[in-house]
PDB file of C-alpha atoms in Angstrom:
ATOM      1  CA  LEU A   1    -143.525-156.886  11.271  1.00  0.00           C
ATOM      2  CA  ALA A   2    -143.210-159.239  14.269  1.00  0.00           C
ATOM      3  CA  LYS A   3    -139.617-159.937  15.177  1.00  0.00           C
ATOM      4  CA  THR A   4    -138.603-163.554  15.696  1.00  0.00           C
ATOM      5  CA  THR A   5    -136.040-165.140  17.860  1.00  0.00           C
ATOM      6  CA  GLN A   6    -134.359-168.523  17.273  1.00  0.00           C
ATOM      7  CA  PRO A   7    -131.396-170.337  18.425  1.00  0.00           C
ATOM      8  CA  ILE A   8    -128.453-169.755  16.116  1.00  0.00           C
ATOM      9  CA  SER A   9    -127.543-173.426  15.871  1.00  0.00           C
ATOM     10  CA  MET A  10    -128.374-176.940  17.116  1.00  0.00           C
ATOM     11  CA  ASP A  11    -126.869-180.364  16.661  1.00  0.00           C
ATOM     12  CA  SER A  12    -128.791-183.640  16.733  1.00  0.00           C
ATOM     13  CA  TYR A  13    -127.880-187.260  16.032  1.00  0.00           C
ATOM     14  CA  GLU A  14    -129.481-189.162  13.220  1.00  0.00           C
ATOM     15  CA  GLY A  15    -132.839-190.761  14.186  1.00  0.00           C
ATOM     16  CA  GLN A  16    -133.518-188.316  16.869  1.00  0.00           C
ATOM     17  CA  GLU A  17    -136.550-185.898  17.007  1.00  0.00           C
ATOM     18  CA  VAL A  18    -135.501-182.205  16.696  1.00  0.00           C
ATOM     19  CA  ASN A  19    -137.504-179.466  18.140  1.00  0.00           C
ATOM     20  CA  ILE A  20    -136.672-175.751  17.144  1.00  0.00           C
ATOM     21  CA  THR A  21    -138.366-173.177  19.006  1.00  0.00           C
ATOM     22  CA  CYS A  22    -139.187-169.703  17.693  1.00  0.00           C
ATOM     23  CA  SER A  23    -140.145-166.650  19.949  1.00  0.00           C
ATOM     24  CA  HIS A  24    -142.337-164.059  18.403  1.00  0.00           C
ATOM     25  CA  ASN A  25    -143.735-162.133  21.294  1.00  0.00           C
ATOM     26  CA  ASN A  26    -145.291-159.277  19.407  1.00  0.00           C
ATOM     27  CA  ILE A  27    -147.092-161.324  17.002  1.00  0.00           C
ATOM     28  CA  ALA A  28    -150.334-159.695  15.653  1.00  0.00           C
ATOM     29  CA  THR A  29    -153.690-161.218  15.309  1.00  0.00           C
ATOM     30  CA  ASN A  30    -153.464-161.622  11.461  1.00  0.00           C
ATOM     31  CA  ASP A  31    -149.992-163.100  11.532  1.00  0.00           C
ATOM     32  CA  TYR A  32    -149.397-166.593  10.353  1.00  0.00           C
ATOM     33  CA  ILE A  33    -146.260-168.573  11.232  1.00  0.00           C
ATOM     34  CA  THR A  34    -144.247-170.116   8.527  1.00  0.00           C
ATOM     35  CA  TRP A  35    -141.111-172.180   8.571  1.00  0.00           C
ATOM     36  CA  TYR A  36    -138.765-172.558   5.573  1.00  0.00           C
ATOM     37  CA  GLN A  37    -135.671-174.761   5.120  1.00  0.00           C
ATOM     38  CA  GLN A  38    -132.539-173.672   3.188  1.00  0.00           C
ATOM     39  CA  PHE A  39    -129.685-175.881   1.971  1.00  0.00           C
ATOM     40  CA  PRO A  40    -126.321-174.355   1.071  1.00  0.00           C
ATOM     41  CA  SER A  41    -126.458-172.599  -2.321  1.00  0.00           C
ATOM     42  CA  GLN A  42    -130.142-173.047  -2.752  1.00  0.00           C
ATOM     43  CA  GLY A  43    -133.291-170.835  -2.293  1.00  0.00           C
ATOM     44  CA  PRO A  44    -135.336-171.445   0.800  1.00  0.00           C
ATOM     45  CA  ARG A  45    -138.053-174.143   0.671  1.00  0.00           C
ATOM     46  CA  PHE A  46    -141.370-174.036   2.390  1.00  0.00           C
ATOM     47  CA  ILE A  47    -141.822-176.531   5.181  1.00  0.00           C
ATOM     48  CA  ILE A  48    -144.982-175.868   7.110  1.00  0.00           C
ATOM     49  CA  GLN A  49    -147.445-173.050   8.172  1.00  0.00           C
ATOM     50  CA  GLY A  50    -149.756-172.595  10.972  1.00  0.00           C
ATOM     51  CA  TYR A  51    -151.991-169.937  12.841  1.00  0.00           C
ATOM     52  CA  LYS A  52    -152.652-171.751  16.057  1.00  0.00           C
ATOM     53  CA  THR A  53    -152.730-175.134  17.901  1.00  0.00           C
ATOM     54  CA  LYS A  54    -151.108-177.951  15.929  1.00  0.00           C
ATOM     55  CA  VAL A  55    -150.225-178.480  12.206  1.00  0.00           C
ATOM     56  CA  THR A  56    -148.754-181.687  10.806  1.00  0.00           C
ATOM     57  CA  ASN A  57    -147.611-182.544   7.329  1.00  0.00           C
ATOM     58  CA  GLU A  58    -145.524-185.251   5.898  1.00  0.00           C
ATOM     59  CA  VAL A  59    -142.180-183.749   6.758  1.00  0.00           C
ATOM     60  CA  ALA A  60    -142.793-181.955  10.108  1.00  0.00           C
ATOM     61  CA  SER A  61    -145.253-180.599  12.720  1.00  0.00           C
ATOM     62  CA  LEU A  62    -145.704-177.167  14.101  1.00  0.00           C
ATOM     63  CA  PHE A  63    -146.794-176.552  17.558  1.00  0.00           C
ATOM     64  CA  ILE A  64    -148.360-173.083  18.482  1.00  0.00           C
ATOM     65  CA  PRO A  65    -149.489-172.479  22.024  1.00  0.00           C
ATOM     66  CA  ALA A  66    -152.702-170.499  22.790  1.00  0.00           C
ATOM     67  CA  ASP A  67    -150.978-167.234  23.281  1.00  0.00           C
ATOM     68  CA  ARG A  68    -149.076-167.741  19.817  1.00  0.00           C
ATOM     69  CA  LYS A  69    -145.964-165.957  21.361  1.00  0.00           C
ATOM     70  CA  SER A  70    -143.747-168.852  20.312  1.00  0.00           C
ATOM     71  CA  SER A  71    -143.894-171.985  17.975  1.00  0.00           C
ATOM     72  CA  THR A  72    -142.016-175.115  17.785  1.00  0.00           C
ATOM     73  CA  LEU A  73    -141.053-176.802  14.666  1.00  0.00           C
ATOM     74  CA  SER A  74    -140.703-180.650  15.195  1.00  0.00           C
ATOM     75  CA  LEU A  75    -138.720-182.798  12.732  1.00  0.00           C
ATOM     76  CA  PRO A  76    -139.250-186.452  13.481  1.00  0.00           C
ATOM     77  CA  ARG A  77    -136.308-188.985  13.218  1.00  0.00           C
ATOM     78  CA  VAL A  78    -133.806-186.669  11.365  1.00  0.00           C
ATOM     79  CA  SER A  79    -131.446-187.728   8.760  1.00  0.00           C
ATOM     80  CA  LEU A  80    -128.350-186.365   7.556  1.00  0.00           C
ATOM     81  CA  SER A  81    -130.028-184.798   4.673  1.00  0.00           C
ATOM     82  CA  ASP A  82    -131.999-182.581   7.234  1.00  0.00           C
ATOM     83  CA  THR A  83    -128.851-180.640   7.864  1.00  0.00           C
ATOM     84  CA  ALA A  84    -129.799-177.191   6.713  1.00  0.00           C
ATOM     85  CA  VAL A  85    -130.789-173.730   8.059  1.00  0.00           C
ATOM     86  CA  TYR A  86    -134.333-173.332   9.297  1.00  0.00           C
ATOM     87  CA  TYR A  87    -136.197-170.056   9.393  1.00  0.00           C
ATOM     88  CA  CYS A  88    -139.202-169.111  11.299  1.00  0.00           C
ATOM     89  CA  LEU A  89    -141.274-166.105   9.865  1.00  0.00           C
ATOM     90  CA  VAL A  90    -144.199-164.403  11.284  1.00  0.00           C
ATOM     91  CA  ASP A  91    -146.124-162.062   8.842  1.00  0.00           C
ATOM     92  CA  GLY A  92    -149.784-161.054   8.115  1.00  0.00           C
ATOM     93  CA  GLY A  93    -149.314-159.799   4.678  1.00  0.00           C
ATOM     94  CA  TYR A  94    -148.262-161.060   1.247  1.00  0.00           C
ATOM     95  CA  GLN A  95    -146.004-158.343   0.358  1.00  0.00           C
ATOM     96  CA  LYS A  96    -143.024-158.530   2.514  1.00  0.00           C
ATOM     97  CA  VAL A  97    -141.576-161.484   4.360  1.00  0.00           C
ATOM     98  CA  THR A  98    -138.802-161.074   6.747  1.00  0.00           C
ATOM     99  CA  PHE A  99    -136.315-163.796   7.384  1.00  0.00           C
ATOM    100  CA  GLY A 100    -134.092-163.696  10.549  1.00  0.00           C
ATOM    101  CA  THR A 101    -130.691-165.540  10.654  1.00  0.00           C
ATOM    102  CA  GLY A 102    -132.273-168.738  11.256  1.00  0.00           C
ATOM    103  CA  THR A 103    -131.198-171.830  13.139  1.00  0.00           C
ATOM    104  CA  LYS A 104    -128.410-173.918  11.566  1.00  0.00           C
ATOM    105  CA  LEU A 105    -129.181-177.599  12.343  1.00  0.00           C
ATOM    106  CA  GLN A 106    -126.355-180.069  12.084  1.00  0.00           C
ATOM    107  CA  VAL A 107    -127.280-183.611  12.120  1.00  0.00           C
ATOM    108  CA  ILE A 108    -124.595-185.970  13.201  1.00  0.00           C
ATOM    109  CA  PRO A 109    -124.232-189.571  12.127  1.00  0.00           C
TER     110      PRO A 109
ATOM    111  CA  ASP B   1    -139.610-178.602 -14.395  1.00  0.00           C
ATOM    112  CA  THR B   2    -142.091-176.002 -13.719  1.00  0.00           C
ATOM    113  CA  GLY B   3    -140.266-174.418 -10.617  1.00  0.00           C
ATOM    114  CA  VAL B   4    -139.024-170.877 -10.444  1.00  0.00           C
ATOM    115  CA  SER B   5    -135.828-170.557 -12.644  1.00  0.00           C
ATOM    116  CA  GLN B   6    -133.136-167.756 -12.447  1.00  0.00           C
ATOM    117  CA  ASP B   7    -130.459-166.823 -15.038  1.00  0.00           C
ATOM    118  CA  PRO B   8    -127.532-166.600 -14.751  1.00  0.00           C
ATOM    119  CA  ARG B   9    -126.647-168.863 -11.691  1.00  0.00           C
ATOM    120  CA  HIS B  10    -123.348-167.048 -11.309  1.00  0.00           C
ATOM    121  CA  LYS B  11    -122.134-163.654 -12.381  1.00  0.00           C
ATOM    122  CA  ILE B  12    -118.561-162.168 -11.901  1.00  0.00           C
ATOM    123  CA  THR B  13    -118.313-158.600 -12.607  1.00  0.00           C
ATOM    124  CA  LYS B  14    -116.034-155.718 -12.126  1.00  0.00           C
ATOM    125  CA  ARG B  15    -116.964-152.735  -9.864  1.00  0.00           C
ATOM    126  CA  GLY B  16    -118.869-150.155 -11.809  1.00  0.00           C
ATOM    127  CA  GLN B  17    -120.327-152.411 -14.388  1.00  0.00           C
ATOM    128  CA  ASN B  18    -124.085-152.878 -14.746  1.00  0.00           C
ATOM    129  CA  VAL B  19    -125.584-156.469 -14.440  1.00  0.00           C
ATOM    130  CA  THR B  20    -129.075-157.724 -15.102  1.00  0.00           C
ATOM    131  CA  PHE B  21    -130.557-160.838 -13.658  1.00  0.00           C
ATOM    132  CA  ARG B  22    -133.645-162.601 -14.978  1.00  0.00           C
ATOM    133  CA  CYS B  23    -136.435-164.647 -13.029  1.00  0.00           C
ATOM    134  CA  ASP B  24    -138.830-166.733 -14.477  1.00  0.00           C
ATOM    135  CA  PRO B  25    -141.549-167.428 -12.037  1.00  0.00           C
ATOM    136  CA  ILE B  26    -144.058-170.476 -11.721  1.00  0.00           C
ATOM    137  CA  SER B  27    -146.386-169.663 -14.698  1.00  0.00           C
ATOM    138  CA  GLU B  28    -149.742-169.466 -12.776  1.00  0.00           C
ATOM    139  CA  HIS B  29    -148.141-167.376  -9.986  1.00  0.00           C
ATOM    140  CA  ASN B  30    -149.019-163.549 -10.114  1.00  0.00           C
ATOM    141  CA  ARG B  31    -146.869-162.511  -7.247  1.00  0.00           C
ATOM    142  CA  LEU B  32    -143.034-162.344  -7.610  1.00  0.00           C
ATOM    143  CA  TYR B  33    -140.427-161.225  -5.146  1.00  0.00           C
ATOM    144  CA  TRP B  34    -136.754-160.411  -5.112  1.00  0.00           C
ATOM    145  CA  TYR B  35    -134.521-161.032  -2.164  1.00  0.00           C
ATOM    146  CA  ARG B  36    -130.754-160.543  -1.464  1.00  0.00           C
ATOM    147  CA  GLN B  37    -128.836-162.855   0.784  1.00  0.00           C
ATOM    148  CA  THR B  38    -125.348-162.470   2.136  1.00  0.00           C
ATOM    149  CA  LEU B  39    -123.350-165.121   3.843  1.00  0.00           C
ATOM    150  CA  GLY B  40    -124.674-166.117   7.152  1.00  0.00           C
ATOM    151  CA  GLN B  41    -127.721-164.043   6.908  1.00  0.00           C
ATOM    152  CA  GLY B  42    -131.284-164.812   5.935  1.00  0.00           C
ATOM    153  CA  PRO B  43    -132.706-163.504   2.690  1.00  0.00           C
ATOM    154  CA  GLU B  44    -133.670-159.653   2.794  1.00  0.00           C
ATOM    155  CA  PHE B  45    -136.593-158.449   1.051  1.00  0.00           C
ATOM    156  CA  LEU B  46    -135.862-156.269  -1.863  1.00  0.00           C
ATOM    157  CA  THR B  47    -139.068-155.741  -3.954  1.00  0.00           C
ATOM    158  CA  TYR B  48    -142.347-157.419  -4.761  1.00  0.00           C
ATOM    159  CA  PHE B  49    -144.659-157.403  -7.875  1.00  0.00           C
ATOM    160  CA  GLN B  50    -148.350-158.139  -8.193  1.00  0.00           C
ATOM    161  CA  ASN B  51    -148.674-159.069 -11.912  1.00  0.00           C
ATOM    162  CA  GLU B  52    -146.799-156.151 -13.567  1.00  0.00           C
ATOM    163  CA  ALA B  53    -147.249-153.659 -10.894  1.00  0.00           C
ATOM    164  CA  GLN B  54    -144.158-153.103  -8.347  1.00  0.00           C
ATOM    165  CA  LEU B  55    -146.074-152.614  -5.267  1.00  0.00           C
ATOM    166  CA  GLU B  56    -143.414-152.357  -2.601  1.00  0.00           C
ATOM    167  CA  LYS B  57    -139.597-151.683  -2.441  1.00  0.00           C
ATOM    168  CA  SER B  58    -137.360-151.996   0.533  1.00  0.00           C
ATOM    169  CA  ARG B  59    -134.986-149.146   1.511  1.00  0.00           C
ATOM    170  CA  LEU B  60    -132.323-151.650   0.717  1.00  0.00           C
ATOM    171  CA  LEU B  61    -133.219-151.066  -2.968  1.00  0.00           C
ATOM    172  CA  SER B  62    -131.128-147.942  -3.840  1.00  0.00           C
ATOM    173  CA  ASP B  63    -131.347-145.977  -6.987  1.00  0.00           C
ATOM    174  CA  ARG B  64    -128.750-148.072  -8.513  1.00  0.00           C
ATOM    175  CA  PHE B  65    -131.150-151.003  -8.409  1.00  0.00           C
ATOM    176  CA  SER B  66    -134.204-151.445 -10.601  1.00  0.00           C
ATOM    177  CA  ALA B  67    -136.745-154.176 -11.214  1.00  0.00           C
ATOM    178  CA  GLU B  68    -139.263-154.747 -13.749  1.00  0.00           C
ATOM    179  CA  ARG B  69    -141.805-157.313 -14.664  1.00  0.00           C
ATOM    180  CA  PRO B  70    -143.300-156.493 -18.090  1.00  0.00           C
ATOM    181  CA  LYS B  71    -146.545-158.158 -18.863  1.00  0.00           C
ATOM    182  CA  GLY B  72    -146.553-159.866 -15.576  1.00  0.00           C
ATOM    183  CA  SER B  73    -144.500-162.673 -16.490  1.00  0.00           C
ATOM    184  CA  PHE B  74    -140.724-162.783 -16.075  1.00  0.00           C
ATOM    185  CA  SER B  75    -138.843-160.085 -14.090  1.00  0.00           C
ATOM    186  CA  THR B  76    -135.535-158.585 -14.429  1.00  0.00           C
ATOM    187  CA  LEU B  77    -133.311-157.004 -11.589  1.00  0.00           C
ATOM    188  CA  GLU B  78    -130.658-154.608 -12.848  1.00  0.00           C
ATOM    189  CA  ILE B  79    -127.966-153.206 -10.794  1.00  0.00           C
ATOM    190  CA  GLN B  80    -126.095-150.160 -12.114  1.00  0.00           C
ATOM    191  CA  ARG B  81    -122.463-149.175 -11.232  1.00  0.00           C
ATOM    192  CA  THR B  82    -122.000-152.343  -9.117  1.00  0.00           C
ATOM    193  CA  GLU B  83    -120.133-151.985  -5.831  1.00  0.00           C
ATOM    194  CA  GLN B  84    -118.269-154.558  -3.974  1.00  0.00           C
ATOM    195  CA  GLY B  85    -121.046-154.559  -1.328  1.00  0.00           C
ATOM    196  CA  ASP B  86    -123.499-155.958  -3.943  1.00  0.00           C
ATOM    197  CA  SER B  87    -121.888-159.178  -3.814  1.00  0.00           C
ATOM    198  CA  ALA B  88    -124.534-161.543  -2.680  1.00  0.00           C
ATOM    199  CA  MET B  89    -127.028-164.238  -3.832  1.00  0.00           C
ATOM    200  CA  TYR B  90    -130.033-162.719  -5.356  1.00  0.00           C
ATOM    201  CA  LEU B  91    -133.151-164.840  -4.959  1.00  0.00           C
ATOM    202  CA  CYS B  92    -136.423-164.776  -6.784  1.00  0.00           C
ATOM    203  CA  ALA B  93    -139.699-166.244  -5.489  1.00  0.00           C
ATOM    204  CA  SER B  94    -143.219-166.434  -6.614  1.00  0.00           C
ATOM    205  CA  SER B  95    -146.362-167.298  -5.021  1.00  0.00           C
ATOM    206  CA  PRO B  96    -150.185-167.615  -5.826  1.00  0.00           C
ATOM    207  CA  THR B  97    -152.800-165.391  -4.706  1.00  0.00           C
ATOM    208  CA  THR B  98    -155.247-168.099  -3.877  1.00  0.00           C
ATOM    209  CA  GLY B  99    -155.059-171.288  -1.883  1.00  0.00           C
ATOM    210  CA  SER B 100    -154.890-172.107   1.836  1.00  0.00           C
ATOM    211  CA  LEU B 101    -151.256-171.526   2.244  1.00  0.00           C
ATOM    212  CA  ILE B 102    -151.367-167.966   1.139  1.00  0.00           C
ATOM    213  CA  TYR B 103    -147.985-167.104   2.360  1.00  0.00           C
ATOM    214  CA  GLU B 104    -145.906-169.869   0.710  1.00  0.00           C
ATOM    215  CA  GLN B 105    -143.277-168.596  -1.543  1.00  0.00           C
ATOM    216  CA  TYR B 106    -141.508-170.861  -4.055  1.00  0.00           C
ATOM    217  CA  PHE B 107    -137.794-169.839  -4.407  1.00  0.00           C
ATOM    218  CA  GLY B 108    -135.596-170.072  -7.399  1.00  0.00           C
ATOM    219  CA  PRO B 109    -132.025-171.209  -7.159  1.00  0.00           C
ATOM    220  CA  GLY B 110    -130.632-167.786  -6.922  1.00  0.00           C
ATOM    221  CA  THR B 111    -127.860-165.828  -8.743  1.00  0.00           C
ATOM    222  CA  ARG B 112    -124.609-165.497  -7.084  1.00  0.00           C
ATOM    223  CA  LEU B 113    -123.076-162.060  -7.921  1.00  0.00           C
ATOM    224  CA  THR B 114    -119.450-161.533  -7.172  1.00  0.00           C
ATOM    225  CA  VAL B 115    -118.131-157.925  -7.657  1.00  0.00           C
ATOM    226  CA  THR B 116    -114.484-157.630  -7.989  1.00  0.00           C
TER     227      THR B 116
END
């Protein structure tokens, strides 16, 4: 399984765009990149998934460069409710998903 | 609500007792996962079912842990002779086998276990 590296924590003011970068240098050809969000005392919630280039949905964008050795989750105009832990996952199989320690995002009013 | 449900939400038990947790996945999902999460850490994979078949188990799943998914519907996770180190949040997730987002898992709220 490809190991991922993310910043432990980030702070941002409300209304700003937040970019969280994840490194996954040994990503395999079949691996997808998935991001989850977790609030305290809740299970993780899927945010976005991609394989290459750019993916956008109603809550976030995911940027993946051509070498796929990193990815950046972009949250536009964050609000206080975006305060959470964000996990970057890289995996090519259904069976086993490995979460790291994630990035704790604190949104400041 | 048709999301993943877990029962109980909280469990306090004394060391040495047995505990059992239940997970009800989203009805059309045939994959079911169990994870354990301790404070400050991400979820750790424990085991995975495809329908009623348990296909993979983590080395974290010691002999005191057993999981079942009879009839491929709900699942139970039992911990025998609990130890204080078993205190954690136990998360269940399910996912479909078809669809474009093949790795998306839907998580339940978790069962928080405290072993005293």
